[in-house]
CSV table of C-alpha atoms in Angstrom, one decimal:
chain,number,residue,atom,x,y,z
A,1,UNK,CA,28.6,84.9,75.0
A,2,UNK,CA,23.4,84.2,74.4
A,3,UNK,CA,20.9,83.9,72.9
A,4,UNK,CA,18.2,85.0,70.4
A,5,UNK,CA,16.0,82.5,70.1
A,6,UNK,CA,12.3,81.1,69.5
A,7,UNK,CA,8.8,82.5,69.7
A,8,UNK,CA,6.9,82.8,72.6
A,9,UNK,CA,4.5,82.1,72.1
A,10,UNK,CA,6.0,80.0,74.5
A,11,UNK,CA,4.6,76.6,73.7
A,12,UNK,CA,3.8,77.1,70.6
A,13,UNK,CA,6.5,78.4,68.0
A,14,UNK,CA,9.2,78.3,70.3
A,15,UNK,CA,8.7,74.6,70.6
A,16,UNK,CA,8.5,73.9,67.3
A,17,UNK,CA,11.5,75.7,67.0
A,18,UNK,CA,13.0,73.5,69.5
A,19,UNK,CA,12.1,70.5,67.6
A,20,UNK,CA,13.8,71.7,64.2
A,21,UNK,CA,17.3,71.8,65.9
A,22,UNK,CA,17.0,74.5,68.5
A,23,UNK,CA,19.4,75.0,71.5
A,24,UNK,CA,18.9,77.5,74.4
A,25,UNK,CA,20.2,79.7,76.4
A,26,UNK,CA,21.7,81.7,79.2
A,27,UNK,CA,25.0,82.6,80.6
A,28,UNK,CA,26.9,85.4,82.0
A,29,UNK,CA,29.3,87.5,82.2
A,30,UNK,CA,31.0,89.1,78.6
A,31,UNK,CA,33.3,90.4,76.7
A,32,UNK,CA,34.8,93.9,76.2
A,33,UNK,CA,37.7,95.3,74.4
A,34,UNK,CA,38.2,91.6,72.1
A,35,UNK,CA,36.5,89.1,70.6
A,36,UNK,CA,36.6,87.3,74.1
A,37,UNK,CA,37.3,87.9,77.5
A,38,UNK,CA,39.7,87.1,79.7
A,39,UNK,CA,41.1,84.6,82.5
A,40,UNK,CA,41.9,86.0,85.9
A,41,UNK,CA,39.4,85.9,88.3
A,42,UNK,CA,40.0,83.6,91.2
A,43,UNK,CA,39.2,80.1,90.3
A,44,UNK,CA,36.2,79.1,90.5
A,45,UNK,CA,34.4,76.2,93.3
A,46,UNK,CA,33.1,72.9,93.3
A,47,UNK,CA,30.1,73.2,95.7
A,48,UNK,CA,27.3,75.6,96.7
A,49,UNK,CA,26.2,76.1,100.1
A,50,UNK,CA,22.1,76.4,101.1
A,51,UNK,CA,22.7,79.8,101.0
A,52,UNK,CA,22.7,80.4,97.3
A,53,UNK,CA,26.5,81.1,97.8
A,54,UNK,CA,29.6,79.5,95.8
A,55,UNK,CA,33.2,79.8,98.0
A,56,UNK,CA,35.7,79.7,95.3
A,57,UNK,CA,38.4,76.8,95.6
A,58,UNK,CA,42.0,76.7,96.9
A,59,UNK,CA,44.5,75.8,94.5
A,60,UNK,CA,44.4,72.5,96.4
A,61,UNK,CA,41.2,72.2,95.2
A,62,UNK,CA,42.6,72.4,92.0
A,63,UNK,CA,40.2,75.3,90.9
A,64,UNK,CA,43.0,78.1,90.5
A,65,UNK,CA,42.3,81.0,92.2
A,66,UNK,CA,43.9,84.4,92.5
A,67,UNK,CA,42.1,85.3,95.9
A,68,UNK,CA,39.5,84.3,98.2
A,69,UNK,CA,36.0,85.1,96.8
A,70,UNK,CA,32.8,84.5,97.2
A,71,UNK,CA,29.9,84.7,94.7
A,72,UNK,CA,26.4,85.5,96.0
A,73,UNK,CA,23.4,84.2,94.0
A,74,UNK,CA,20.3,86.1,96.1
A,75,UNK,CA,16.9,85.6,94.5
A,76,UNK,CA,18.8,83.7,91.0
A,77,UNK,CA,16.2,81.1,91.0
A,78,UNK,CA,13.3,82.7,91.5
A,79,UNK,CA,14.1,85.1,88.7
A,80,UNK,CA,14.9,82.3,86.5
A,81,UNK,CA,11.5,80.8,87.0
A,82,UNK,CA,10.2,84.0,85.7
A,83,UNK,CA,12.3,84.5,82.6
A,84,UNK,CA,12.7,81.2,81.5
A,85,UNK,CA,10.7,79.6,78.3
A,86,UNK,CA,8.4,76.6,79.4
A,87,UNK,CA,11.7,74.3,78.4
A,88,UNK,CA,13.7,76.1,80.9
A,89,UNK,CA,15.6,77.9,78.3
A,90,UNK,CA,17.2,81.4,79.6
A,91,UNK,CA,19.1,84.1,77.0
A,92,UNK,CA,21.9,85.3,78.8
A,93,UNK,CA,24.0,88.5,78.6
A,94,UNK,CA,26.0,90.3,80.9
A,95,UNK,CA,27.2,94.5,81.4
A,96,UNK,CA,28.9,96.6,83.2
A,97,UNK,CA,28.4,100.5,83.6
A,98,UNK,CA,30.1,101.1,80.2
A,99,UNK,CA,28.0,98.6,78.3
A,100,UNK,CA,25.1,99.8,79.9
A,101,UNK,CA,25.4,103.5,79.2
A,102,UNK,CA,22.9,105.1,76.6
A,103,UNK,CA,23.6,104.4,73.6
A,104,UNK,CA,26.1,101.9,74.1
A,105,UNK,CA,26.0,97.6,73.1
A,106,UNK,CA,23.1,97.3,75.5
A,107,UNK,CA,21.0,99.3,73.3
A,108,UNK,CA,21.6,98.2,70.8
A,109,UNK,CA,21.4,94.6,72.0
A,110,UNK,CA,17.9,94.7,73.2
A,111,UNK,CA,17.0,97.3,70.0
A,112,UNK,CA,18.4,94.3,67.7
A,113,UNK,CA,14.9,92.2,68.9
A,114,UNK,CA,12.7,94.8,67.8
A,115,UNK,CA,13.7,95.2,64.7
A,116,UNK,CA,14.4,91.6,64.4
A,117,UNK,CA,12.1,89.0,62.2
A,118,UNK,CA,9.5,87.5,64.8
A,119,UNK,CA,11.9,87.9,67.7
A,120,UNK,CA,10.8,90.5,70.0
A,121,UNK,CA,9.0,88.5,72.3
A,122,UNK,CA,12.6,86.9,72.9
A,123,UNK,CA,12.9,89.8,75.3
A,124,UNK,CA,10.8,88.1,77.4
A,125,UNK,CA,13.1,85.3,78.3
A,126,UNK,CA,16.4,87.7,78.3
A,127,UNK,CA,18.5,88.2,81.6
A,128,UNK,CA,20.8,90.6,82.1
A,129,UNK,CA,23.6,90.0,83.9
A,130,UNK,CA,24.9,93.1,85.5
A,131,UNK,CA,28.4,93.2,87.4
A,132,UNK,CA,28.2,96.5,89.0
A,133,UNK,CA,25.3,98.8,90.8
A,134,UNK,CA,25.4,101.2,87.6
A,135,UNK,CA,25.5,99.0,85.1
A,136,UNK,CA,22.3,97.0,87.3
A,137,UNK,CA,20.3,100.6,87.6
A,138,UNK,CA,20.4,101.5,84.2
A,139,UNK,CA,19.8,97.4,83.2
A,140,UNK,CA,16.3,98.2,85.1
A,141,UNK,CA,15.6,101.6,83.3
A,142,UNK,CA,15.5,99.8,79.5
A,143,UNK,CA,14.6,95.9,80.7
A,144,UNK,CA,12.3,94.2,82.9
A,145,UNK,CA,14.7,91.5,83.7
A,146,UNK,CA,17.6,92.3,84.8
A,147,UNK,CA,20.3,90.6,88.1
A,148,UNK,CA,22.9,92.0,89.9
A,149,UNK,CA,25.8,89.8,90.4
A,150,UNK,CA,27.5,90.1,93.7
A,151,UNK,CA,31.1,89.4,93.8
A,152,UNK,CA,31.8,89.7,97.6
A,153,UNK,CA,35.6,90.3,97.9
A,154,UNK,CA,37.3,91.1,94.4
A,155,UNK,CA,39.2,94.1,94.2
A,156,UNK,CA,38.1,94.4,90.6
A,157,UNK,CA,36.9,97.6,89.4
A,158,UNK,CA,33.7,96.4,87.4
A,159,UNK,CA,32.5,99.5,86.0
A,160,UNK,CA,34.7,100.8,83.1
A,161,UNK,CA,35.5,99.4,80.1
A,162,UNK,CA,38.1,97.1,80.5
A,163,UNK,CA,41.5,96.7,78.6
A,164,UNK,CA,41.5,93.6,76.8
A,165,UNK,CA,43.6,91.1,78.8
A,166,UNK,CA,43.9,94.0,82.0
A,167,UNK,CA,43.4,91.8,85.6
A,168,UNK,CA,39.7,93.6,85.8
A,169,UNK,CA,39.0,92.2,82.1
A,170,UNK,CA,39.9,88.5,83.6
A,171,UNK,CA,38.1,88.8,86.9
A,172,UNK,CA,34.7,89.7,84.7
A,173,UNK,CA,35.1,86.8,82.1
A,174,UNK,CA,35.7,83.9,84.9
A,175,UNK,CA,33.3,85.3,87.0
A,176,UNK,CA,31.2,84.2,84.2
A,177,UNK,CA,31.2,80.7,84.2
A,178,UNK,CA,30.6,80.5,88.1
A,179,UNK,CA,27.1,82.1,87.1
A,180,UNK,CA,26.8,79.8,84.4
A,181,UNK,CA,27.2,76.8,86.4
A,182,UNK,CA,24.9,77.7,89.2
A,183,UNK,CA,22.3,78.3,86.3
A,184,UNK,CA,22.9,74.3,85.4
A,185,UNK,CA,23.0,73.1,89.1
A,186,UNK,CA,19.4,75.0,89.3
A,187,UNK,CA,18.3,72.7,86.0
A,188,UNK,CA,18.3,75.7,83.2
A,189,UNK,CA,19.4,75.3,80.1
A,190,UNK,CA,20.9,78.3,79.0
A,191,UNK,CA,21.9,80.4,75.6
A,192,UNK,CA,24.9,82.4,76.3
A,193,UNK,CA,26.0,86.1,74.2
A,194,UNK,CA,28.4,88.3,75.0
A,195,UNK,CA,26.9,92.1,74.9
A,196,UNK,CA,28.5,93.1,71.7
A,197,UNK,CA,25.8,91.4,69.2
A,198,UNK,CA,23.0,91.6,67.5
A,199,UNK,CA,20.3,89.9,66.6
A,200,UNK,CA,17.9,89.1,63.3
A,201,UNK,CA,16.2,86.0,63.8
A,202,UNK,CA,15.4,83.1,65.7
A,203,UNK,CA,18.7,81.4,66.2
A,204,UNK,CA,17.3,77.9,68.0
A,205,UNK,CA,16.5,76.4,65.1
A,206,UNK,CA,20.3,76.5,63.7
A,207,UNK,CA,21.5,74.7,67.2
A,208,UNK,CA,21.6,71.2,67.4
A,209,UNK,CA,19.4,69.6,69.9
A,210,UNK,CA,21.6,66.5,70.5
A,211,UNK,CA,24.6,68.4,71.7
A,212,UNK,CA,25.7,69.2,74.9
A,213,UNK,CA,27.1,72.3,74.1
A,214,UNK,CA,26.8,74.3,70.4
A,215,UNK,CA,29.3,77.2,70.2
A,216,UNK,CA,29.9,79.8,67.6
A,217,UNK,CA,33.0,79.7,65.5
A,218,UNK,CA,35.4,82.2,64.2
A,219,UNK,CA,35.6,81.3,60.7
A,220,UNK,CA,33.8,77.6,59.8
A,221,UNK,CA,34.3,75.3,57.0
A,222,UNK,CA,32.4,72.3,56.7
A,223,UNK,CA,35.0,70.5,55.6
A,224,UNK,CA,36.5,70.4,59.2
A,225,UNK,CA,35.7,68.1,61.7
A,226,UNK,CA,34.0,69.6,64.5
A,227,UNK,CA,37.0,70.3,66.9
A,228,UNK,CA,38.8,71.6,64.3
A,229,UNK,CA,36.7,74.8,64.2
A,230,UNK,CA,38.4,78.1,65.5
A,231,UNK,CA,35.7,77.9,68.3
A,232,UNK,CA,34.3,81.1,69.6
A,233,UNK,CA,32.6,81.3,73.3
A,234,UNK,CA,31.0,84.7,72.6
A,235,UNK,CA,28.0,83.0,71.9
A,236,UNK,CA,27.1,79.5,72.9
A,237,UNK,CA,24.2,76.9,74.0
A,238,UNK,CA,24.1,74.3,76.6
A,239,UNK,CA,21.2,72.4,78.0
A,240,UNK,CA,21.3,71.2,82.0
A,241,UNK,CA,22.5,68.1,82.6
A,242,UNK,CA,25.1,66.4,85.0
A,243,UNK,CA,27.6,66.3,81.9
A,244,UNK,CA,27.5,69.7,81.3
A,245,UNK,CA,27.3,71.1,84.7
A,246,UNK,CA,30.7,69.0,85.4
A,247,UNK,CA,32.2,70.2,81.7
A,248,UNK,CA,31.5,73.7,83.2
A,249,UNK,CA,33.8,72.6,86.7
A,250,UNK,CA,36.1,71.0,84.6
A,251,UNK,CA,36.6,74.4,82.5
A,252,UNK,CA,37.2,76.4,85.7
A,253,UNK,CA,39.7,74.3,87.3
A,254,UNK,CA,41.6,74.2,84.6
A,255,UNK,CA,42.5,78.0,84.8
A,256,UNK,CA,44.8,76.8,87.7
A,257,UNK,CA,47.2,75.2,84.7
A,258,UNK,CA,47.1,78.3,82.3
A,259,UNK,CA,48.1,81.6,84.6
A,260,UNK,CA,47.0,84.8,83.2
A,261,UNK,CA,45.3,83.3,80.2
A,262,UNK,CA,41.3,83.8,79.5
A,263,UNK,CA,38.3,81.9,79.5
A,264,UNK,CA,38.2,81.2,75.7
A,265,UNK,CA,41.9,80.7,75.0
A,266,UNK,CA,41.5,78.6,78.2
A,267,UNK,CA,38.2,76.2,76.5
A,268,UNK,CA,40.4,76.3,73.0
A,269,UNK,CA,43.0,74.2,74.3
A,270,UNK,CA,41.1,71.9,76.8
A,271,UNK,CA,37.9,71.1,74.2
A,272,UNK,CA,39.3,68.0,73.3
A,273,UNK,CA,39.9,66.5,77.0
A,274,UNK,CA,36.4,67.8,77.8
A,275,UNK,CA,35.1,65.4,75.2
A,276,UNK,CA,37.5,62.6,75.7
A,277,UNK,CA,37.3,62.3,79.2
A,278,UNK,CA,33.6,63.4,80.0
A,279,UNK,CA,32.5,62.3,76.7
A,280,UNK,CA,30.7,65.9,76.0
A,281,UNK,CA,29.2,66.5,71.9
A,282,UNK,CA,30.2,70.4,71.6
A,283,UNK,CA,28.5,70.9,68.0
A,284,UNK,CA,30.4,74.7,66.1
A,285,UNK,CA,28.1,76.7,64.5
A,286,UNK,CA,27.9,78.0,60.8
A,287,UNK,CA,29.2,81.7,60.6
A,288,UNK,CA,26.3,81.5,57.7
A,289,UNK,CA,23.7,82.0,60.8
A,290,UNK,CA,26.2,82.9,63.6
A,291,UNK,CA,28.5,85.8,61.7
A,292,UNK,CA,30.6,87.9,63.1
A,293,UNK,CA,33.4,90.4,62.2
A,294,UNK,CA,36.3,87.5,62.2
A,295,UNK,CA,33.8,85.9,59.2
A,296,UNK,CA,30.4,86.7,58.4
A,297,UNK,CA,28.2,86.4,55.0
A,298,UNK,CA,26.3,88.5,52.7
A,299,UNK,CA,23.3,86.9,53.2
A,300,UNK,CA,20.4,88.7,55.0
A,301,UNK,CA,17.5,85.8,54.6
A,302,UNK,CA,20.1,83.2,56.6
A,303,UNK,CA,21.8,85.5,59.1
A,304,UNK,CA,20.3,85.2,62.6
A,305,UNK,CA,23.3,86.9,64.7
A,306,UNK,CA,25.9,88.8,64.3
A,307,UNK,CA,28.9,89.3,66.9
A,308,UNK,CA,31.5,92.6,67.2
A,309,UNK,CA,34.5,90.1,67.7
A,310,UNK,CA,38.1,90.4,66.0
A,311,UNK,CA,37.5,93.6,67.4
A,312,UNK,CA,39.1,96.0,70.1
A,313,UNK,CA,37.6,98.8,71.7
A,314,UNK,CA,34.4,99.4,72.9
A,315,UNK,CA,33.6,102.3,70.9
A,316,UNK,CA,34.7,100.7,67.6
A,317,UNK,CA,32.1,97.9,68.4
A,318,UNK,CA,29.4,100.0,69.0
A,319,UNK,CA,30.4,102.1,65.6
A,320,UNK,CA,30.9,98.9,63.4
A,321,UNK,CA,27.5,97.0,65.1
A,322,UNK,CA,25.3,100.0,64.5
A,323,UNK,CA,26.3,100.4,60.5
A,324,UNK,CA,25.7,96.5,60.5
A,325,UNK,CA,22.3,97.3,62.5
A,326,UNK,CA,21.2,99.8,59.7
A,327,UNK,CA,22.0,97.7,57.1
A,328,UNK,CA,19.5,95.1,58.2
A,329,UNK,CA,16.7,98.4,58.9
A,330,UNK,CA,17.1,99.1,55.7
A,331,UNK,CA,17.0,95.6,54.0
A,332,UNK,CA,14.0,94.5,56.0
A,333,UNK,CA,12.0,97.9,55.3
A,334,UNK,CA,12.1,96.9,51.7
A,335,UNK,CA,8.9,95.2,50.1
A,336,UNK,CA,9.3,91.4,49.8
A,337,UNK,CA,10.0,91.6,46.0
A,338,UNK,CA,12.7,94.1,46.2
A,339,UNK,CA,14.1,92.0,48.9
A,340,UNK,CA,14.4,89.1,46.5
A,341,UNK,CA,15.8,91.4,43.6
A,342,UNK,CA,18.6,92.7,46.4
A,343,UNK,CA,19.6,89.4,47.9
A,344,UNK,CA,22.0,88.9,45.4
A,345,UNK,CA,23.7,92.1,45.8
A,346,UNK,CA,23.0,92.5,49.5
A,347,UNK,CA,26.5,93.7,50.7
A,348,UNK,CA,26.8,94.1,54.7
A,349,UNK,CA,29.3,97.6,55.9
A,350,UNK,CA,32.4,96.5,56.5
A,351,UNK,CA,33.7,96.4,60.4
A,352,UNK,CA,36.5,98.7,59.1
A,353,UNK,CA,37.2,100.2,62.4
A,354,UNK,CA,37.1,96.5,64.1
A,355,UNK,CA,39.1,94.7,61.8
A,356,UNK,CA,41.5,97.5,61.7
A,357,UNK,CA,41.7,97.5,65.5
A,358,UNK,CA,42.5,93.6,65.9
A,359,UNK,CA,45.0,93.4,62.8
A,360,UNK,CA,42.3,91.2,61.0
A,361,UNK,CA,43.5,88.8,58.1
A,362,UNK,CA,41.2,86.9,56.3
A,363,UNK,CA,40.9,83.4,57.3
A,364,UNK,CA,43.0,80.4,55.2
């Protein structure tokens, strides 16, 4: 964005989790060649038929789109009864064809719970979100819960990997946050990742319970105040409520007044009139928990995600994720004593081929 989050356990851990801090999950649609995706798909509408079917607004309608769409949400809430947690909490992630392939950041996504610390039954409340047939059949052949998102009319080729910034690359990220409001309007909370993660450990009980939305940070100090943070929508939590299912509208009609820019870049510059004028608590998280290639620590007994942003190009995510992947194997295959002799020394593989890719400075 998504999620990894409490036990399940259901009631049980999971709650307790929830409790402590937790937030939860779902959302769609991700992130390719960047550390975010882009803005471009035609705005994004206001109402939803009986159908199960959102028509896209008119510029007049102050939503901003780029042509007449129409997304189709056939059989959403019946499999988000299935998936959910007993709070309603979904984990989220969306792929295409090229994330999907063998071998490629759905593998690894889903592989990350496995090997993760008391997280594999996580699997059990994540949805995939797949924006083409190929990327939905292949979805099905590694997870039992997967949906196909129809986008009636775009022109958008879904299925390849897509140039960071391209016209494809923006149709896929705003596509997103139509899905993400018809989750709200069907009273789910959701945790949102983009594809190009992985996971360690139970993230819910690092997000704040009280917020309406918590959202990962490119580089956080905790000397900033919280809308200072370089904010970072590759991963984020918001809970269902009439606040945040109008933050989500508000968010999408304002692509109309930033042409050609994306869905993050877009959220950096309006956070501060979402919580001015809808009075919205948007909480960053602590890279300490939430890393990621733009800032992460060397700290395996804190770490609970880790995201392939300030990178570009598929192929250097999946490189840089699956050394970063390893390196937890191997730390976590080591007996609890040696664990605690390494910590100090723990050292995570530097993203060389990411950082190199976006130009990566360290942070000020």
């Amino acid at each position: 964005m998504g999620l990894g989050l409490g036990s399940n356990k259901v009631g049980g851990s999971h709650a307790a989790a929830f409790l402590l801090g937790v937030a939860l999950p779902t959302a769609l649609l991700f992130l390719l060649a960047s550390d975010r995706l882009g803005e471009s798909l035609s705005s994004i509408s206001r109402s939803w038929d009986g159908a199960g079917t959102t028509q896209l607004p008119t510029i007049a309608d102050g939503a901003a789109p780029t042509r007449d769409e129409e997304v189709e949400f056939v059989g959403l809430a019946e499999l988000l009864a299935k998936v959910a947690m007993e709070d309603r909490t979904v984990i989220i992630t969306p792929v295409n064809e090229a994330w999907a392939r063998p071998g490629s950041l759905l593998d690894l996504y889903l592989e990350s719970f496995k090997n993760g610390e008391d997280i594999a039954h996580l699997l059990n409340h994540v949805l995939v979100v797949a924006l083409d047939t190929l990327g939905f059949e292949r979805c099905k052949a590694v997870h039992p819960h997967c949906y196909l998102l129809r986008v009636a009319t775009t022109a958008a080729n879904m299925s390849s990997a897509k140039g960071f910034m391209s016209r494809d690359y923006l149709e896929l990220v705003w596509t997103k946050l139509t899905f993400q409001q018809r989750v709200l309007e069907l009273g789910y909370n959701f945790l949102f990742t983009d594809a190009d993660m992985i996971w360690f450990r139970n993230p819910f009980r690092h997000i704040a319970l009280y917020a309406d939305m918590s959202c990962s940070s490119d580089d956080y100090k905790p000397s900033r105040a919280p809308m200072s943070q370089p904010l970072n929508t590759g991963l984020y939590y918001m809970k269902s409520t009439n606040r945040t299912i109008e933050m989500v509208r508000y968010w999408r009609a304002a692509r109309a007044r930033f042409p050609g820019r994306h869905d993050q870049w877009v959220f950096v510059v309006i956070k501060r009139e979402l919580v001015s004028t809808l009075q919205v608590r948007i909480e960053p998280l602590d890279t300490v928990y939430f890393g990621g290639f733009c800032e992460y620590h060397d700290d395996p007994e804190k770490a609970c995600t880790m995201h392939a942003d300030c990178c570009i190009g598929l192929e250097n995510k999946v490189h840089d994720l699956r050394d970063m992947a390893a390196d937890w194997k191997n730390y976590t295959s080591l007996a609890p004593e040696e664990r605690r002799k390494k910590k100090g020394g723990f050292k995570w593989t530097y993203p060389d081929r990411c950082r190199k890719s976006s130009h990566w400075r360290k942070p000020s």
